[in-house]
């Protein structure tokens, strides 16, 4: 367990139990595939941020549990669908549902998990902001993914395009997670809006770090092949920076835009990107978002959970997978 989650270890165990209970069904295939996903691990970052956000006002675990589980189910659903789209056979070093049961089952499992999250969210009819935020977030997540697919192999993308996309596909759910725990406990705007700003900045930094790790991480730690974004034609921040600054930008354009790349071409593209200073540039933007996140925390009451959220922001920068 991550260090800054230790104060909520018992609560996270309850979230884990809630998740296990939610995916149990008389249908053995649904139970087996859903349990496989749960057992594949994951940081449980979204439910943890939900719990930490709730600690700022009238914390009530029973109110938070369905929401925390729903947030993780939404995240898991997107991962299953991503694995189908990306034809991914491993995630976190373990076989994906797509690899073990095929595309059809994986697609329906993703939809099933999302539907389960809706059932949990329906319990919050006394707090309509929760369903509104998660509905808006889900729509935007789909828009971000569609934009990413539509822009595959397009070397004309710029920083603005990239930030628009990662806000929708990643940052909005992390922001919602941090915000809505406090909302569920009855917190005012003076608490849940700074939490949203914190979560948004952390989410942006998290996705940029993911995109950096796709090129420089240890493949064993990542649990999936390095360079998979490049192979799929996904234009990430290091690519955008390298296309702008590298002396070999024309060769890089040719490699990035090529739909089918062999291993040698993939390594050549990564070498051009890493030697251009694009990784360092990308890390500078990560640091700026982490600074924004910590500035938002200063607007919140000075409680122990504020330090945990600050440590969570620092983790985004230093993580290896």
JSON list of C-alpha atoms in Angstrom, two decimals, residues 47 67 76 99 101 139 152 161 178 180 236 248 267 285 300 307:
[
{"chain": "A", "resi": 47, "resn": "UNK", "atom": "CA", "xyz": [-11.47, 5.62, -4.11]},
{"chain": "A", "resi": 67, "resn": "UNK", "atom": "CA", "xyz": [-19.40, 6.22, -4.15]},
{"chain": "A", "resi": 76, "resn": "UNK", "atom": "CA", "xyz": [-12.04, -0.39, -14.34]},
{"chain": "A", "resi": 99, "resn": "UNK", "atom": "CA", "xyz": [-6.49, -11.79, -23.64]},
{"chain": "A", "resi": 101, "resn": "UNK", "atom": "CA", "xyz": [-11.84, -14.25, -22.75]},
{"chain": "A", "resi": 139, "resn": "UNK", "atom": "CA", "xyz": [-19.47, 11.85, -21.32]},
{"chain": "A", "resi": 152, "resn": "UNK", "atom": "CA", "xyz": [-4.06, 8.63, -34.23]},
{"chain": "A", "resi": 161, "resn": "UNK", "atom": "CA", "xyz": [-5.03, 19.39, -28.39]},
{"chain": "A", "resi": 178, "resn": "UNK", "atom": "CA", "xyz": [-11.38, 14.03, -4.84]},
{"chain": "A", "resi": 180, "resn": "UNK", "atom": "CA", "xyz": [-17.30, 14.04, -4.46]},
{"chain": "A", "resi": 236, "resn": "UNK", "atom": "CA", "xyz": [1.70, 12.19, -26.31]},
{"chain": "A", "resi": 248, "resn": "UNK", "atom": "CA", "xyz": [15.69, 14.85, -36.32]},
{"chain": "A", "resi": 267, "resn": "UNK", "atom": "CA", "xyz": [13.30, 2.12, -30.63]},
{"chain": "A", "resi": 285, "resn": "UNK", "atom": "CA", "xyz": [4.96, 20.61, -16.95]},
{"chain": "A", "resi": 300, "resn": "UNK", "atom": "CA", "xyz": [-8.49, 23.82, 2.68]},
{"chain": "A", "resi": 307, "resn": "UNK", "atom": "CA", "xyz": [-0.58, 16.32, 4.19]}
]
